Short mmCIF file of C-alpha atoms in Angstrom, two decimals:
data_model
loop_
_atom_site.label_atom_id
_atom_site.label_comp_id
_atom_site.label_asym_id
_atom_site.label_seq_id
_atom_site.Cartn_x
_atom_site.Cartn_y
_atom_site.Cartn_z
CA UNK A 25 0.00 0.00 0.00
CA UNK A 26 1.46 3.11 -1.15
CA UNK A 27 1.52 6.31 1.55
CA UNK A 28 2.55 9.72 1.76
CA UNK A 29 4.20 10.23 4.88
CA UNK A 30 7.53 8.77 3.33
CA UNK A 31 9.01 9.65 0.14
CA UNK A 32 12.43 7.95 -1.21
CA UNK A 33 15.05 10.39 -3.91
CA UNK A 34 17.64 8.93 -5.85
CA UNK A 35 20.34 10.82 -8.24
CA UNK A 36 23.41 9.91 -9.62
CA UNK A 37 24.19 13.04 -11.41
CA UNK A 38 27.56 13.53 -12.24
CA UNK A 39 27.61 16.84 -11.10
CA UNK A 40 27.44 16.92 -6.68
CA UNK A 41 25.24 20.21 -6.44
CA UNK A 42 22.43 18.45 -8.73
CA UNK A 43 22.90 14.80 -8.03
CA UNK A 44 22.03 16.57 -3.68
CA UNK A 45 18.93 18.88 -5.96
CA UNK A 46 17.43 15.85 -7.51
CA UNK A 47 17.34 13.61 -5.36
CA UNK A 48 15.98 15.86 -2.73
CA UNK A 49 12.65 16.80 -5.35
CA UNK A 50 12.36 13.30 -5.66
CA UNK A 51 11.85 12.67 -2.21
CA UNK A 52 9.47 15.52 -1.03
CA UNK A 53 7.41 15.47 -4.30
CA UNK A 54 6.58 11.97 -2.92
CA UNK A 55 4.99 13.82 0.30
CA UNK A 56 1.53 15.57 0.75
CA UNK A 57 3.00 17.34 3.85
CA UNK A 58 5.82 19.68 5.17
CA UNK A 59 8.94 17.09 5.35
CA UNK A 60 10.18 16.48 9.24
CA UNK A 61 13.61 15.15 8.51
CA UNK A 62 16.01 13.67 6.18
CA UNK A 63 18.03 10.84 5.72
CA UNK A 64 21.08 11.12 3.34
CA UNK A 65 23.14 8.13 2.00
CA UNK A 66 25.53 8.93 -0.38
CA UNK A 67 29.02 7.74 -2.34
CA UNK A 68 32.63 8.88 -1.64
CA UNK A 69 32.64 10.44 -5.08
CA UNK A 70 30.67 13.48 -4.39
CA UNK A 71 31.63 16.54 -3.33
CA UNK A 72 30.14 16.24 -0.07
CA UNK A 73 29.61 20.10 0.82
CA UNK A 74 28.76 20.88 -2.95
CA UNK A 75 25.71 17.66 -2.51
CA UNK A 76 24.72 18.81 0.78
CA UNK A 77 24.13 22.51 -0.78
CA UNK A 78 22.11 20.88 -3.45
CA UNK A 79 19.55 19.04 -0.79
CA UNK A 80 19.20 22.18 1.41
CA UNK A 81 18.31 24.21 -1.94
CA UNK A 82 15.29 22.47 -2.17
CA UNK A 83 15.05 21.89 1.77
CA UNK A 84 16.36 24.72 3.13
CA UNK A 85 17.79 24.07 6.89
CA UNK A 86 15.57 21.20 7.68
CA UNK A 87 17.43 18.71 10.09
CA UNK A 88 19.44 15.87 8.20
CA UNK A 89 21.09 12.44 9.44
CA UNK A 90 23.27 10.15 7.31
CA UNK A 91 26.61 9.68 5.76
CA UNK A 92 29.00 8.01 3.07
CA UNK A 93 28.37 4.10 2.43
CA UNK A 94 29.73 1.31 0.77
CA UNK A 95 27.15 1.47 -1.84
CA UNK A 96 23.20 2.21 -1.86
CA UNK A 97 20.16 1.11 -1.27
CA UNK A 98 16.71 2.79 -2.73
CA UNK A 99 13.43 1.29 -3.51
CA UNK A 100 15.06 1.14 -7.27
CA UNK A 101 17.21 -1.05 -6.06
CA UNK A 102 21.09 -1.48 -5.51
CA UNK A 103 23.70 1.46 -6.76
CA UNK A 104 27.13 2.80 -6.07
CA UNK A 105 28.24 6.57 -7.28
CA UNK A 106 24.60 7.64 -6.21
CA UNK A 107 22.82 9.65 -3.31
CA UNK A 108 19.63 7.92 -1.53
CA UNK A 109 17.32 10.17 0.23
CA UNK A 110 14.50 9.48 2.75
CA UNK A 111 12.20 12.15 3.48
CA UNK A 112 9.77 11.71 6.59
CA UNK A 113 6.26 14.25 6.54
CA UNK A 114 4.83 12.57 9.79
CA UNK A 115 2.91 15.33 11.72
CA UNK A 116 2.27 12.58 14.14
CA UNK A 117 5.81 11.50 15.07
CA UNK A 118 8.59 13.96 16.14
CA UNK A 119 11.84 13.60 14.69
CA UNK A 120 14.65 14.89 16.99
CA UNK A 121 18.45 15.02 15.64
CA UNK A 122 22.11 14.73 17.71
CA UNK A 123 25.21 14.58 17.33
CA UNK A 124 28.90 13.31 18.94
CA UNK A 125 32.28 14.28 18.18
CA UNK A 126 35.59 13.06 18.35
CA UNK A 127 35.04 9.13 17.71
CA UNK A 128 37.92 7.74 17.53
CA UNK A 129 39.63 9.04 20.44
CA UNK A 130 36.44 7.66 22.82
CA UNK A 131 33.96 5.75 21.31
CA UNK A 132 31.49 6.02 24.39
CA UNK A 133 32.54 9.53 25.03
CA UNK A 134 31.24 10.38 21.73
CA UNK A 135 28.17 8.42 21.72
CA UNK A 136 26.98 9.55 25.47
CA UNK A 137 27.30 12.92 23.65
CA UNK A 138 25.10 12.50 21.06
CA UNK A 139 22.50 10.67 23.12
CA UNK A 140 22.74 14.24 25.49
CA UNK A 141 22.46 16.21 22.36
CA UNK A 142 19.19 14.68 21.54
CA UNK A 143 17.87 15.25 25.26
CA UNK A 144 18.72 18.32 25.59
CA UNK A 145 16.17 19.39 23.06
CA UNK A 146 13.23 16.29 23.79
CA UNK A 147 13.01 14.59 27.77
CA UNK A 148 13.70 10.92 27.40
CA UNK A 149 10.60 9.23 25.65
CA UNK A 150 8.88 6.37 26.43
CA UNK A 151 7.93 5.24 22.82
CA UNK A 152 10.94 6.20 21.11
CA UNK A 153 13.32 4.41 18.26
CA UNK A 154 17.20 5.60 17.93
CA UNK A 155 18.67 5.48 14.66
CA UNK A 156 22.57 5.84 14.29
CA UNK A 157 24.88 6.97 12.04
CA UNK A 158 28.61 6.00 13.19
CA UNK A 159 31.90 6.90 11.26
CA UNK A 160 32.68 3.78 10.34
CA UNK A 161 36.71 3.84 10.61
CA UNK A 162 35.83 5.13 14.30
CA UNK A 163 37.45 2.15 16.21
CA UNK A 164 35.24 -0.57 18.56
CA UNK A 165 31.51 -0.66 18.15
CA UNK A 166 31.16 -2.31 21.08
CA UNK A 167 32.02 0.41 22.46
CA UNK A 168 29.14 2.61 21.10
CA UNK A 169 26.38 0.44 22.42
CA UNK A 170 27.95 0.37 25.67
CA UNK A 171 28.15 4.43 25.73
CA UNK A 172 24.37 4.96 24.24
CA UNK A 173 23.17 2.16 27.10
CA UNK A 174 24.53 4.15 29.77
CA UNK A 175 22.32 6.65 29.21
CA UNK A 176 19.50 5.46 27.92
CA UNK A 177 19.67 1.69 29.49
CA UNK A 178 20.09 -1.64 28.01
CA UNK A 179 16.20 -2.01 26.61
CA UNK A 180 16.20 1.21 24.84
CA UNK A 181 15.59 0.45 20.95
CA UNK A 182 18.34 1.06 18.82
CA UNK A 183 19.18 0.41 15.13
CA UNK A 184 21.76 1.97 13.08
CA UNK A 185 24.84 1.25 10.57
CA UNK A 186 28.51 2.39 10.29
CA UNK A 187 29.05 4.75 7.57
CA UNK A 188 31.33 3.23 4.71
CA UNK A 189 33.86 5.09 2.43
CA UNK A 190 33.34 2.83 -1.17
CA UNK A 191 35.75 -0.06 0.72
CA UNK A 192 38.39 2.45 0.81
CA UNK A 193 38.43 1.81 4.18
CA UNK A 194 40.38 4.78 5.27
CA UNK A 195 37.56 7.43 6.67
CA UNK A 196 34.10 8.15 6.24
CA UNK A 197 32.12 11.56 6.04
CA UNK A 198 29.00 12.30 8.19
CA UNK A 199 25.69 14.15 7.23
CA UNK A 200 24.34 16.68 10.05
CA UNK A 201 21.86 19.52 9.23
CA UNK A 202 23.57 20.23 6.43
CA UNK A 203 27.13 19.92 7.52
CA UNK A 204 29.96 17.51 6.65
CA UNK A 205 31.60 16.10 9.53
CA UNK A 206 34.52 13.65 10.34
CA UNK A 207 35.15 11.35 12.95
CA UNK A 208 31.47 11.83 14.47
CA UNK A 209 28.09 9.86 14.95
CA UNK A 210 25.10 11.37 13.80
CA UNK A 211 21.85 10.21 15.64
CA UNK A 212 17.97 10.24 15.00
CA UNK A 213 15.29 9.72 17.66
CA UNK A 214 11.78 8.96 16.00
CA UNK A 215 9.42 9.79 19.01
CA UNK A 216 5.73 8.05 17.96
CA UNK A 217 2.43 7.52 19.63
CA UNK A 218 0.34 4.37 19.73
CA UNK A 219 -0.92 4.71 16.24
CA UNK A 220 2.65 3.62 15.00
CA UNK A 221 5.09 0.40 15.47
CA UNK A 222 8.51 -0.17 15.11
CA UNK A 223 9.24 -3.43 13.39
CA UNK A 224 13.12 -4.31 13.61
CA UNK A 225 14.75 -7.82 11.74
CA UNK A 226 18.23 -8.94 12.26
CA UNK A 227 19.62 -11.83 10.74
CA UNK A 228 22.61 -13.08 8.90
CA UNK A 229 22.15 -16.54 7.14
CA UNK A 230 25.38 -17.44 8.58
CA UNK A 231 25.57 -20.58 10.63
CA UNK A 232 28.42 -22.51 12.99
CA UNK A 233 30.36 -24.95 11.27
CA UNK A 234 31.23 -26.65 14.55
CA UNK A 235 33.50 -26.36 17.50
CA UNK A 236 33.44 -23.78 19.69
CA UNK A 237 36.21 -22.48 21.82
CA UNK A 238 37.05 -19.47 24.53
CA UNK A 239 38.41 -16.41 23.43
CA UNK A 240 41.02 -16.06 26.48
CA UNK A 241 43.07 -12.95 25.75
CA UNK A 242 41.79 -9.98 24.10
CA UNK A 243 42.80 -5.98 23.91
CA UNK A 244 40.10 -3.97 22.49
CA UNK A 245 39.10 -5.20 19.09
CA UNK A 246 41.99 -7.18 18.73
CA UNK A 247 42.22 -11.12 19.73
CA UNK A 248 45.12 -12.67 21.03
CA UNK A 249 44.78 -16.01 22.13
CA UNK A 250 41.75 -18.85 21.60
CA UNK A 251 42.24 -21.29 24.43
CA UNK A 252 45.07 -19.92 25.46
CA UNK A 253 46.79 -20.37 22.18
CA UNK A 254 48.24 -17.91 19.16
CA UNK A 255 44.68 -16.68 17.91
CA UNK A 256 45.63 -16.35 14.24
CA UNK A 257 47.16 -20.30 14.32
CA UNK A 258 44.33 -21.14 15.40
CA UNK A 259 42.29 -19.31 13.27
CA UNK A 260 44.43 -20.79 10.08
CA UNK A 261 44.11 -24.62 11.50
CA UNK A 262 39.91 -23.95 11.13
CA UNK A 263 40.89 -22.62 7.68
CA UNK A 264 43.60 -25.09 6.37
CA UNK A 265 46.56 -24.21 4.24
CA UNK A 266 44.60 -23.35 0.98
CA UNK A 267 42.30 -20.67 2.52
CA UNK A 268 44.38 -19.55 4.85
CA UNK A 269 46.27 -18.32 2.15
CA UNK A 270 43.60 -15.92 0.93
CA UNK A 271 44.10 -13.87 4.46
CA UNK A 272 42.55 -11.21 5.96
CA UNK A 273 39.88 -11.52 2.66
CA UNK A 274 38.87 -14.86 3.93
CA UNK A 275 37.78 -13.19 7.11
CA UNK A 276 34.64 -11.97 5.03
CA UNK A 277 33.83 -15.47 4.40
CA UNK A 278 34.20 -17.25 8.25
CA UNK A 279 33.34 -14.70 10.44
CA UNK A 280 33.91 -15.45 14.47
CA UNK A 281 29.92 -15.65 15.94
CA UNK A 282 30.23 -14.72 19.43
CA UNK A 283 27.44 -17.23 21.16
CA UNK A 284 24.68 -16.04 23.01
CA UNK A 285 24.47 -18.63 26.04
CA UNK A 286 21.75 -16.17 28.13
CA UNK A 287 18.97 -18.28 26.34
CA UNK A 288 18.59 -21.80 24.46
CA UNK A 289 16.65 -22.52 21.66
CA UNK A 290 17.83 -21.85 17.96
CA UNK A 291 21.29 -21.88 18.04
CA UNK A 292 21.95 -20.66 14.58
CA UNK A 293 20.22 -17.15 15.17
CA UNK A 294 22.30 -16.70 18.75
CA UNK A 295 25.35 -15.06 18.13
CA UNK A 296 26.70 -11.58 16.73
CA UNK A 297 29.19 -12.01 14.05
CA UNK A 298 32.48 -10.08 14.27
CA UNK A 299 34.81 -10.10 10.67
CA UNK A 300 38.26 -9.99 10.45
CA UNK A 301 39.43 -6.71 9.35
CA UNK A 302 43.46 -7.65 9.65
CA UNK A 303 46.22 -9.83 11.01
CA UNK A 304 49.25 -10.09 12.12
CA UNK A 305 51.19 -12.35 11.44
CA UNK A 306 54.45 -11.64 13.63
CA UNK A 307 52.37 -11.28 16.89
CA UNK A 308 49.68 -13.67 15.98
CA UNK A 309 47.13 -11.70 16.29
CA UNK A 310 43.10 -10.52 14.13
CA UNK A 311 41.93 -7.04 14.47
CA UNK A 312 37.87 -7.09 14.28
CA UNK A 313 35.59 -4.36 13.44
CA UNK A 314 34.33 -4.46 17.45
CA UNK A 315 35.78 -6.43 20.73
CA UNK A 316 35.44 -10.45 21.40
CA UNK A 317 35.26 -9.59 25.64
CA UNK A 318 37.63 -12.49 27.04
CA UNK A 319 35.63 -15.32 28.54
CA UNK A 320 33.37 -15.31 25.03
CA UNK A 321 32.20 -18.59 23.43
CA UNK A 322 32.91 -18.08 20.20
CA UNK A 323 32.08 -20.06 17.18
CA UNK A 324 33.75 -20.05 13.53
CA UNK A 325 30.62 -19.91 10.73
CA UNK A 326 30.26 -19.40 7.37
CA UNK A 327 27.20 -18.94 5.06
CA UNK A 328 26.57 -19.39 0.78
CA UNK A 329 25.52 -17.32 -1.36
CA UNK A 330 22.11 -18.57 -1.33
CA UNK A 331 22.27 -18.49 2.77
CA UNK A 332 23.00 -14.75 2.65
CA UNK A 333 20.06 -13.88 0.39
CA UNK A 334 17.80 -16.23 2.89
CA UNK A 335 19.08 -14.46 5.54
CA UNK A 336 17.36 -10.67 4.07
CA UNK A 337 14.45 -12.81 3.70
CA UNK A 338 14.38 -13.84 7.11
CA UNK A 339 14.95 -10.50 8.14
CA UNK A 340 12.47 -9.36 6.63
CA UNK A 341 9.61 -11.84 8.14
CA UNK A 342 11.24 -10.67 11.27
CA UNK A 343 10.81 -7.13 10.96
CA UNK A 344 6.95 -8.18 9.32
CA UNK A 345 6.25 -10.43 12.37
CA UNK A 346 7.68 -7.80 15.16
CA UNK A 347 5.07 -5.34 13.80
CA UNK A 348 2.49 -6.86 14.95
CA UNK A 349 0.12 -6.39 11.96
CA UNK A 350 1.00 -2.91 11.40
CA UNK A 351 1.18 -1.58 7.83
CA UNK A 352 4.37 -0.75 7.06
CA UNK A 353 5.21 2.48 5.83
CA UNK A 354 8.64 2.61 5.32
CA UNK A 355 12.04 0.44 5.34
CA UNK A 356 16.00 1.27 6.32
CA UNK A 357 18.19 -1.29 5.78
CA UNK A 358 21.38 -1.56 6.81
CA UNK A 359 23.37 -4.47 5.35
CA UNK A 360 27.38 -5.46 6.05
CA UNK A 361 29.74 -4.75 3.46
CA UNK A 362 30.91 -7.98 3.64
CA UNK A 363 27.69 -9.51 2.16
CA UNK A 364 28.16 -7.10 -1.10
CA UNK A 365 31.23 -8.88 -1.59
CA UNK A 366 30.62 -12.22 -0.66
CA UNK A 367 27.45 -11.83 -2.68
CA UNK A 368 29.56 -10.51 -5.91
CA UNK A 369 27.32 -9.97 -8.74
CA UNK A 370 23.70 -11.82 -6.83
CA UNK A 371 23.76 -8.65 -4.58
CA UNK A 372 20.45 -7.24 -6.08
CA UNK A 373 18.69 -10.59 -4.87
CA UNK A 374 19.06 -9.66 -1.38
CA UNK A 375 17.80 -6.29 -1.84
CA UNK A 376 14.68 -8.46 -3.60
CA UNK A 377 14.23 -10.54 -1.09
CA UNK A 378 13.65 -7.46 1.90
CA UNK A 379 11.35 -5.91 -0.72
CA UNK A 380 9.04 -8.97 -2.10
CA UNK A 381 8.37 -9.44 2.35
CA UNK A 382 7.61 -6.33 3.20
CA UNK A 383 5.76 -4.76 -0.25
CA UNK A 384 7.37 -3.35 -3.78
CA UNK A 385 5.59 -0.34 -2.64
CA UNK A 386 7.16 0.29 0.57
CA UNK A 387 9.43 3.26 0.27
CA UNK A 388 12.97 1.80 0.99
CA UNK A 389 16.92 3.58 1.98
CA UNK A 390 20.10 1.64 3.22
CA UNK A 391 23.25 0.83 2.76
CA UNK A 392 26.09 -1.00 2.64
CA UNK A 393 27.72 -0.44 5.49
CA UNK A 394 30.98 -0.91 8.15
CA UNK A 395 29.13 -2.55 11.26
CA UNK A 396 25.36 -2.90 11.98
CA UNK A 397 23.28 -2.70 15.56
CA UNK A 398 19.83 -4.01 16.05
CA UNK A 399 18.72 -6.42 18.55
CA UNK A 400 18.87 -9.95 17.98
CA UNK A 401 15.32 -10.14 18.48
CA UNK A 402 13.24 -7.20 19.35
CA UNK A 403 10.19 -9.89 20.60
CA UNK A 404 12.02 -11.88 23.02
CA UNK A 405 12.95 -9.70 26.39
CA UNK A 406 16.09 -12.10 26.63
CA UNK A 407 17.33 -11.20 23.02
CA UNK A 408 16.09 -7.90 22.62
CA UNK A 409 19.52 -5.61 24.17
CA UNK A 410 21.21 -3.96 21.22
CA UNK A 411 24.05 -5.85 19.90
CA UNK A 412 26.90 -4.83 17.15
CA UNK A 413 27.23 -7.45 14.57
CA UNK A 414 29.02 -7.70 11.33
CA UNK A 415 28.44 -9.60 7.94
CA UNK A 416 24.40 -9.28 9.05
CA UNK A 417 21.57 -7.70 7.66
CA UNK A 418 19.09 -5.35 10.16
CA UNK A 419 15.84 -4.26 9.15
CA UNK A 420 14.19 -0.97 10.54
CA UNK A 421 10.50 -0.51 9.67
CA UNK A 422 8.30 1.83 10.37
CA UNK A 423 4.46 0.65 10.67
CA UNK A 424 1.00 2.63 11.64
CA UNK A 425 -1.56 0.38 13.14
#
């Protein structure tokens, strides 16, 4: 069912200035209202300043989340070189923006200030979703969550992705009310009533291919030892000679899962996946896009082609089923880089597979991103704590009753 509360732009104009234009009269030509907010997704290519001046000539100085990616995500589908933008007209939900500084040097330093940012203009809702928008070259996720929980405590909903740079991997830019920032997370709080749902899907497709062991020495996000022994040996006898070979790009192919032992049930849904980013091999050791805490069970998984794709899917009946029968209105997907690549040129059948579950219709913005956070089940109190996960796909959707 189509709506007008939500209204999706995409450009990929050559030129930064119009490529920020179009896609911004795309996106509130799809309203019938005043637009509330923005959410801006673009590629490393632009001229970040120059697209930024081109939204807020149509938009003028309304407030604006987002950042670079590692490709986009628009209800037309997959593209890289482009800009996605998501216009909200809700006059029934309030849209309140934040932001943090200085990332890198403390990661919950810089999300605690974001989180105040946000309060200081809006008292601490009850009904309330936080989206976030992390540079994604920013150092431990982990470290994020545990900085935004302080504040606003460990049940608080929270989905978000970190900002890519094209797999430069080197920095990222972030989008604030019109500004270009570095080293920063950019925040949204959508405040709703009871006529509106959140519906929130995390999964990954991924699943154990056996053992597990303890993760028994770890500094920040990088591992030393696995049962007391040389992480990376380790981590090459799971891989054997031939693939071990291919490292650290095998990493995006048998991630570590972290296991969730707080509950029992399906085992293949309970852990957060952290990828290898690098090694080294004269101390032995893999750097990871967020911390494995010593004392972790940790698993080694891996996941086909075909399992990725059914993974979106599953997301997706997740995100339906948490709902709760609400219609949904609109879709933000955040999806690991890792699954572009792994995924190769069957990367526009996951973006399928999220659409053809929740409606063709339903306007739709993500991207490929650094790190993602979403519960690993919003439904079940045991599983429903934020979590930072890699190589996984999470689902926000917005739904009216």
């Amino acid at each position: 069912m189509s709506n007008h509360y939500v209204g999706v732009g995409f450009s990929s104009h050559a030129d930064s200035f119009s490529a920020g234009k179009e896609a911004a009269l795309q996106a509130i030509e799809k309203l019938d209202r005043s637009a509330k907010v923005l959410i801006v997704l673009g590629a490393m290519r632009f001229d970040h300043r120059e697209l930024l001046a081109g939204i807020s000539s149509v938009t003028g100085d309304l407030p604006m989340v987002g950042g670079t990616t590692a490709g986009e995500i628009s209800t037309n589908g997959f593209s890289t070189g482009s800009v996605v933008i998501m216009a909200f007209g809700n006059d029934d939900l309030e849209f309140v923006t934040g932001i943090g500084h200085n990332m890198s040097a403390d990661e919950a330093a810089c999300s605690i200030e974001m989180v105040r940012d946000i309060l200081n203009k809006v008292p601490l809702p009850s009904n309330a979703s936080l989206l976030i928008f992390p540079n994604g070259m920013g150092g431990d996720g982990h470290k994020v969550l545990d900085g935004l929980q302080s504040v606003l405590g460990k049940d608080f909903e929270i989905t978000g992705g970190y900002l890519g740079d094209d797999e430069r991997f080197e920095s990222t830019y972030q989008y604030y009310n019109g500004m270009v920032y570095k080293d920063a997370i950019a925040g949204l709080m959508v405040i709703g009533n009871n006529r509106f749902r959140t519906g929130i899907g995390v999964r990954s497709g991924f699943t154990s291919i056996g053992n597990s062991f303890m993760c028994t020495s770890s500094e920040g996000n990088v591992v030393k030892e696995f049962e007391h022994t040389n992480a990376l040996e380790l981590y090459k006898d799971f891989l054997g000679e031939e693939r071990a070979a291919r490292l650290p790009a095998v990493c995006l192919e048998y991630p570590f899962g972290i296991i969730d032992n707080t509950t029992t049930g399906n085992s293949d849904h309970l852990f957060q996946l952290r990828c290898g980013l690098s090694v080294d091999h004269d101390k032995g050791t893999i750097s990871l896009a967020a911390s494995i805490p010593e004392g972790s069970e940790v698993t080694l998984t891996t996941a086909s082609r075909g399992d990725i794709i059914n993974g979106a899917r599953e997301a997706a009946e997740q995100a339906m089923q948490s709902l709760e029968g609400a219609t949904p209105l609109a879709v933000i997907m955040f999806s690991c880089v890792g699954r572009k690549l792994v995924l190769g040129r069957r990367i526009q059948e996951e973006v399928d597979a999220v659409r053809n579950c929740i409606g063709l219709d339903v306007p739709l913005a993500g991207f490929y991103t650094y790190g993602e956070i979403g519960p690993v089940d919003k439904t079940n109190r045991q599983l429903s704590s934020v979590k930072f996960h890699n190589e996984t796909v999470v689902l926000w959707v917005l739904g009216k009753a």
